[in-house]
Tab-separated table of C-alpha atoms in Angstrom:
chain	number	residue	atom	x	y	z
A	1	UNK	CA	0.000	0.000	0.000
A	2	UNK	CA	3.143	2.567	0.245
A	3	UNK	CA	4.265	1.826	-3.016
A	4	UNK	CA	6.635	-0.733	-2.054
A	5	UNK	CA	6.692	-4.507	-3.582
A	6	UNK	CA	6.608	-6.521	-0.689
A	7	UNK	CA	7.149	-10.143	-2.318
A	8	UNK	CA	6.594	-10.762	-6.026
A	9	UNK	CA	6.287	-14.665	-6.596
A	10	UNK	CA	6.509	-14.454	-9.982
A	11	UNK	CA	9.616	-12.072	-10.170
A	12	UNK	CA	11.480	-12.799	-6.985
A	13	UNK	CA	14.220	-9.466	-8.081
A	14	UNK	CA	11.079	-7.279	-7.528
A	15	UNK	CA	11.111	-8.087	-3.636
A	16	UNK	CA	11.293	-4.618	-1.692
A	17	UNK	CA	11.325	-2.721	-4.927
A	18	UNK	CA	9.878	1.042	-4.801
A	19	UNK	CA	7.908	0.527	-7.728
A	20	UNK	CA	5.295	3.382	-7.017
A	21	UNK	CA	8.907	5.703	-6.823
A	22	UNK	CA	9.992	3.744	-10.082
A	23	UNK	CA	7.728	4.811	-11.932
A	24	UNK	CA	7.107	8.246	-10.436
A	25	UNK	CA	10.450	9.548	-12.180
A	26	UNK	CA	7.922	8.954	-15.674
A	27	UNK	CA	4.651	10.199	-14.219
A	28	UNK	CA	4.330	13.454	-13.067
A	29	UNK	CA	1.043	12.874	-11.164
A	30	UNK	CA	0.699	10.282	-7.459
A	31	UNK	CA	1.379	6.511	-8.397
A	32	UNK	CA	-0.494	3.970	-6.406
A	33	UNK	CA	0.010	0.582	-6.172
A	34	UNK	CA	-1.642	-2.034	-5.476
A	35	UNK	CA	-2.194	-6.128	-5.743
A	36	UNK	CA	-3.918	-7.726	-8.366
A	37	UNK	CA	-6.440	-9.923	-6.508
A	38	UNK	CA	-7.504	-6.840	-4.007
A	39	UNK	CA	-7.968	-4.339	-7.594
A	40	UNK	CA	-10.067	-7.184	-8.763
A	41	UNK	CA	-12.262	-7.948	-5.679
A	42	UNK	CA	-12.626	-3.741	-5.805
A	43	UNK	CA	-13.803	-3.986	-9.146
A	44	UNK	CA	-16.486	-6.617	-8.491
A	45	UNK	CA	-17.792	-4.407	-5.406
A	46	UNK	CA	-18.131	-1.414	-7.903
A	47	UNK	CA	-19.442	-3.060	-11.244
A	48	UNK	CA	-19.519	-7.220	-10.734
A	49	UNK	CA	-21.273	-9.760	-9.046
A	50	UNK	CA	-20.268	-8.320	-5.832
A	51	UNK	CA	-22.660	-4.947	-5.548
A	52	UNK	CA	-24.104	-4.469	-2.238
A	53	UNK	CA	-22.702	-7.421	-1.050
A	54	UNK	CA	-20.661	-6.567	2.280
A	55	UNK	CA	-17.987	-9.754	2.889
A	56	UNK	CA	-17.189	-10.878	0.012
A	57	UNK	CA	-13.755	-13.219	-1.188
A	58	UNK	CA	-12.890	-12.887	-4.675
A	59	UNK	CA	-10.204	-15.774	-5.988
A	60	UNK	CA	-8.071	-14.786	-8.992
A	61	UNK	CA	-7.192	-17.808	-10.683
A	62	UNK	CA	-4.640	-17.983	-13.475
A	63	UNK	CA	-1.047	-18.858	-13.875
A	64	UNK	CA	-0.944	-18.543	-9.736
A	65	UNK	CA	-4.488	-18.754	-7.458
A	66	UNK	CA	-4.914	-15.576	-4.714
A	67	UNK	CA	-7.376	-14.141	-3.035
A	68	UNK	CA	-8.854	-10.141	-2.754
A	69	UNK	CA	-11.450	-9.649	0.533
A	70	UNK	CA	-14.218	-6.930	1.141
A	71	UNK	CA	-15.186	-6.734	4.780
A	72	UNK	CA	-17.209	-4.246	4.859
A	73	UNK	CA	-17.714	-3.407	1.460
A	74	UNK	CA	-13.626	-1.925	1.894
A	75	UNK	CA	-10.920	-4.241	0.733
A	76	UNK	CA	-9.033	-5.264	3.731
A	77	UNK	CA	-5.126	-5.687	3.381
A	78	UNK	CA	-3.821	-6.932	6.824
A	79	UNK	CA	-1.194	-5.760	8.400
A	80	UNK	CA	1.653	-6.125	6.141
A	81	UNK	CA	-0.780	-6.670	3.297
A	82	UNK	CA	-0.901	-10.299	2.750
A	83	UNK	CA	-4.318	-11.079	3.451
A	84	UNK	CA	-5.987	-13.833	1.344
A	85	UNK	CA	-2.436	-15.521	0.592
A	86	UNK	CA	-4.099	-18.279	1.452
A	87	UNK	CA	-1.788	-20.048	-1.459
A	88	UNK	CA	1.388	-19.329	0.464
A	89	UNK	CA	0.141	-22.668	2.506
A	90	UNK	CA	1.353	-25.612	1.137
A	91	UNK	CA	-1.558	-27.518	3.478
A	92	UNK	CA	-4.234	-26.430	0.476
A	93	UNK	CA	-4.605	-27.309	-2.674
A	94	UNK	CA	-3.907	-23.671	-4.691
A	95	UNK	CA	0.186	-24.337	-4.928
A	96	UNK	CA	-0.871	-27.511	-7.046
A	97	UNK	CA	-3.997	-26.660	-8.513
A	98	UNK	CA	-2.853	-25.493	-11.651
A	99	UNK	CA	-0.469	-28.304	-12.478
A	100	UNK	CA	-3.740	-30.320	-12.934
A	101	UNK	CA	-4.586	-28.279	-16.303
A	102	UNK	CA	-1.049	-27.826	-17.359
A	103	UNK	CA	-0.588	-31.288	-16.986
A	104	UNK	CA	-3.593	-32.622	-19.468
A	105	UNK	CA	-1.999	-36.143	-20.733
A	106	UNK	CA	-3.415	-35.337	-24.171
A	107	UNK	CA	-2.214	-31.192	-24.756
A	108	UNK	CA	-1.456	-30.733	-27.972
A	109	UNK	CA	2.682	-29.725	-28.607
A	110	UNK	CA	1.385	-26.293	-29.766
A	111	UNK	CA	-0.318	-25.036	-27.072
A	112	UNK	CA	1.074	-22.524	-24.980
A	113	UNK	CA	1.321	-22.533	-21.369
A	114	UNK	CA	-1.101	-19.563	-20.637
A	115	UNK	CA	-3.757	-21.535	-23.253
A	116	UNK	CA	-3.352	-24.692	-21.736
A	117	UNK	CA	-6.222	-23.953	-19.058
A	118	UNK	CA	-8.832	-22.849	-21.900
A	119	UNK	CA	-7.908	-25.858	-23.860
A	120	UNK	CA	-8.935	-28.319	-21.179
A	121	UNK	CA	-12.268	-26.551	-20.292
A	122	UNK	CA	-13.200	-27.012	-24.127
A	123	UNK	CA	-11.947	-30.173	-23.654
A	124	UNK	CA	-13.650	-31.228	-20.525
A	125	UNK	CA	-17.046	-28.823	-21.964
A	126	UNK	CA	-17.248	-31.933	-24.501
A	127	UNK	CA	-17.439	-34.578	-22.651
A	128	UNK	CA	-13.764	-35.443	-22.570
A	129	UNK	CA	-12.713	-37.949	-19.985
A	130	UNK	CA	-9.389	-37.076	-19.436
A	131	UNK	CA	-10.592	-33.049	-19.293
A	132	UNK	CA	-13.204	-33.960	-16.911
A	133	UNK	CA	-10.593	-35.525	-14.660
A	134	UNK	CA	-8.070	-32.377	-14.761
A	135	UNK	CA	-11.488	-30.492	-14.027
A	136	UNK	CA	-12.615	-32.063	-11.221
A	137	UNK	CA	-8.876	-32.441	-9.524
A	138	UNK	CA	-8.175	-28.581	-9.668
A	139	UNK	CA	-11.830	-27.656	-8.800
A	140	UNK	CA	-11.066	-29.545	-5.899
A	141	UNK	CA	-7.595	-27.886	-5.228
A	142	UNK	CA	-9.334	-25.085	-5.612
A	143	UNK	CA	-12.272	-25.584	-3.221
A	144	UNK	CA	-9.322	-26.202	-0.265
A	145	UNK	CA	-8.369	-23.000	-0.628
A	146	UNK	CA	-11.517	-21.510	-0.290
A	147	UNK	CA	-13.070	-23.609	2.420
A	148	UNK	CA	-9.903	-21.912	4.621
A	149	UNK	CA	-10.979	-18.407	3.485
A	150	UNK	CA	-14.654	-18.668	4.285
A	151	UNK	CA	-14.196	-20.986	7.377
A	152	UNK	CA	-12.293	-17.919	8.895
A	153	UNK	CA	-13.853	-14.593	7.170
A	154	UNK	CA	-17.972	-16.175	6.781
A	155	UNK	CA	-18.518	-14.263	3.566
A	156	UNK	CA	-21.562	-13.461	1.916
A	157	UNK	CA	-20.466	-14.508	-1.405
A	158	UNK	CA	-17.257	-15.965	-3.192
A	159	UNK	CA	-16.372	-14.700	-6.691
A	160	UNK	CA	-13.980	-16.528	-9.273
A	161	UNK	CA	-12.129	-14.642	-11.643
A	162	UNK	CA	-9.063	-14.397	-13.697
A	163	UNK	CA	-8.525	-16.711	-16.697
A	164	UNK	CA	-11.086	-19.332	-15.577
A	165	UNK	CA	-13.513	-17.346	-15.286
A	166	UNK	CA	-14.395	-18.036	-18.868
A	167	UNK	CA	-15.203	-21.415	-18.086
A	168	UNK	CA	-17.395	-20.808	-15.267
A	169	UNK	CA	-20.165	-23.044	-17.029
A	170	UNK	CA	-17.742	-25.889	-16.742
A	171	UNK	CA	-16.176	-25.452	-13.359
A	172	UNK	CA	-18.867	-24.350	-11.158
A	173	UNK	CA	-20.802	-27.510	-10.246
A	174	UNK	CA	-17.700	-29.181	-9.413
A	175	UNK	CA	-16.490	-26.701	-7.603
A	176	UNK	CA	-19.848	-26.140	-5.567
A	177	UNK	CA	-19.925	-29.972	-5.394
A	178	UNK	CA	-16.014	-30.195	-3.792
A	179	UNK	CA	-16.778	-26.805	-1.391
A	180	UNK	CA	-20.090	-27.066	0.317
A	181	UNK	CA	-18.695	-29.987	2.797
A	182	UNK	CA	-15.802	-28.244	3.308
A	183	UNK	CA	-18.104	-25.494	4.943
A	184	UNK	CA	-19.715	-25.051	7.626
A	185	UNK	CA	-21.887	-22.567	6.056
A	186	UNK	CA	-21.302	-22.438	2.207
A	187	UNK	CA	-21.414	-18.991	0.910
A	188	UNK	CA	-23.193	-17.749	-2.227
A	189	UNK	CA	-20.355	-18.587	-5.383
A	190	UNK	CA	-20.559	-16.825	-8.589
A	191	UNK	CA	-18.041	-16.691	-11.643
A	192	UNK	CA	-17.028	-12.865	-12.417
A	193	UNK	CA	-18.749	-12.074	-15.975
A	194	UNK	CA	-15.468	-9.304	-16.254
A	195	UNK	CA	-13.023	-11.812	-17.363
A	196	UNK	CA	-9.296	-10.424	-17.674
A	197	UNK	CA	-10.649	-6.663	-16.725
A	198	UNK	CA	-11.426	-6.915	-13.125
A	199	UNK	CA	-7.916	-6.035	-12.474
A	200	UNK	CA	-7.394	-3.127	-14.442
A	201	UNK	CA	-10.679	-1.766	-13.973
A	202	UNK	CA	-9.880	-2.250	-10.290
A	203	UNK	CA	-6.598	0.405	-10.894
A	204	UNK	CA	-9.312	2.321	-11.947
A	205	UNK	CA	-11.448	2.512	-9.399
A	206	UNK	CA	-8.565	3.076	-6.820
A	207	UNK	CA	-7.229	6.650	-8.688
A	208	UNK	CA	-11.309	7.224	-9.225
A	209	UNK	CA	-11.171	6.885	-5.544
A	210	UNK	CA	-8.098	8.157	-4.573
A	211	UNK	CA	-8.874	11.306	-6.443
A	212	UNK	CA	-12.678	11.288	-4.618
A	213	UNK	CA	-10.361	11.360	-1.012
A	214	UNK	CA	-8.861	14.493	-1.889
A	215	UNK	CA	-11.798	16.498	-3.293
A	216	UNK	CA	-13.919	15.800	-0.339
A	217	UNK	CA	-11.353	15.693	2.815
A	218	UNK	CA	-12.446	18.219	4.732
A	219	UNK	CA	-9.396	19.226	5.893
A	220	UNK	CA	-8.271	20.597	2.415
A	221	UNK	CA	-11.345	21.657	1.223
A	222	UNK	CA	-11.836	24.085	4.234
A	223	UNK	CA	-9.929	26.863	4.821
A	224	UNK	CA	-7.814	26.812	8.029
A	225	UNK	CA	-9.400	28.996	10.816
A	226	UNK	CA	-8.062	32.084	11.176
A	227	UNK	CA	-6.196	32.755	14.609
């Protein structure tokens, strides 16, 4: 939330990087930063599945599975920002999850990594054996995951995004099927219809609101007494 990159999985040479500074040497305007899976659970509060919902955990699932939370109806961080790295665990199934896609016995040579997901859901949305299998194993990766989030936070509603998202009509009965006796109380579960925008529409949101902070605070918009 200061601007600083905490821990970057996917580029480990990022770690304690000042990327909102970085980047303030090209922008002459504030630069805020923020994580991915907390822009997107932002964005489905504002425009997605998640309006007027209070608690609410949105899972970004895509090349790595993590996890944005409302409480509130305001994302909540944590105290050093990790909250909903649920995946860091290596007791749940989101470190793995993946792997079951990626690993389809039958992917053709051609297929690049980040298509290898889609592939299998068309796969598995025909009937496939071998796609149905890789379907139901990360669904139930997946539903790990989330069992820990809403066994601890009780939210309203769970939202899937990122790249699977697409295949909602594919992965949400198993899914439902693997979660619901994981919970004590399963939570409402919807598949964001914003696809690969959640995030970006999410940065959006933050300068919209950013910018909102500064008209309104009362402390700027008032002059100061006089003495």
């Amino acid at each position: 939330h200061d601007g600083l990159v905490k821990r970057c999985v996917g580029l480990p040479e990022w770690d304690g990087l000042d990327l909102a500074g970085e980047m303030a040497v090209d922008f002459d305007c504030p630069v805020l930063v923020e994580n991915d899976c907390n822009l997107a659970a932002l964005t489905e509060g504002w425009i997605g599945e998640a309006q007027g919902v209070d608690d609410v955990a949105f899972v970004l699932s895509g090349v790595r599975t993590g996890a944005g939370l409302l409480i509130g109806g305001r994302v909540h961080r944590g105290r050093g920002g990790a909250a909903g790295e649920i995946g860091a665990l290596p007791l749940v199934g989101w470190h793995r999850a993946t792997s079951h896609l990626t690993g389809y016995p039958k992917m053709p040579p051609d297929i690049l990594p980040q298509e290898a997901a889609e592939y299998v859901f068309a796969r598995a949305r025909t009937g496939e054996p071998a796609a149905r299998w890789a379907v139901e194993q990360y669904a139930h990766d997946l539903a790990e995951g989330i069992a820990a989030l809403v066994l601890a936070l009780d939210p309203e509603l769970v939202v899937i995004g990122g790249g699977v998202s697409r295949s909602g009509d594919v992965l949400l009965e198993p899914l439902r099927r693997h979660l619901d006796p994981l919970c004590l109380e399963p939570p409402a579960l919807a598949v964001s219809s914003l696809s690969d925008q959640a995030v970006v529409l999410g940065a959006v949101r933050l300068a919209l609101d950013h910018v909102d902070a500064r008209l309104y605070d009362v402390d700027t918009v008032l002059p100061e007494p006089s003495s």
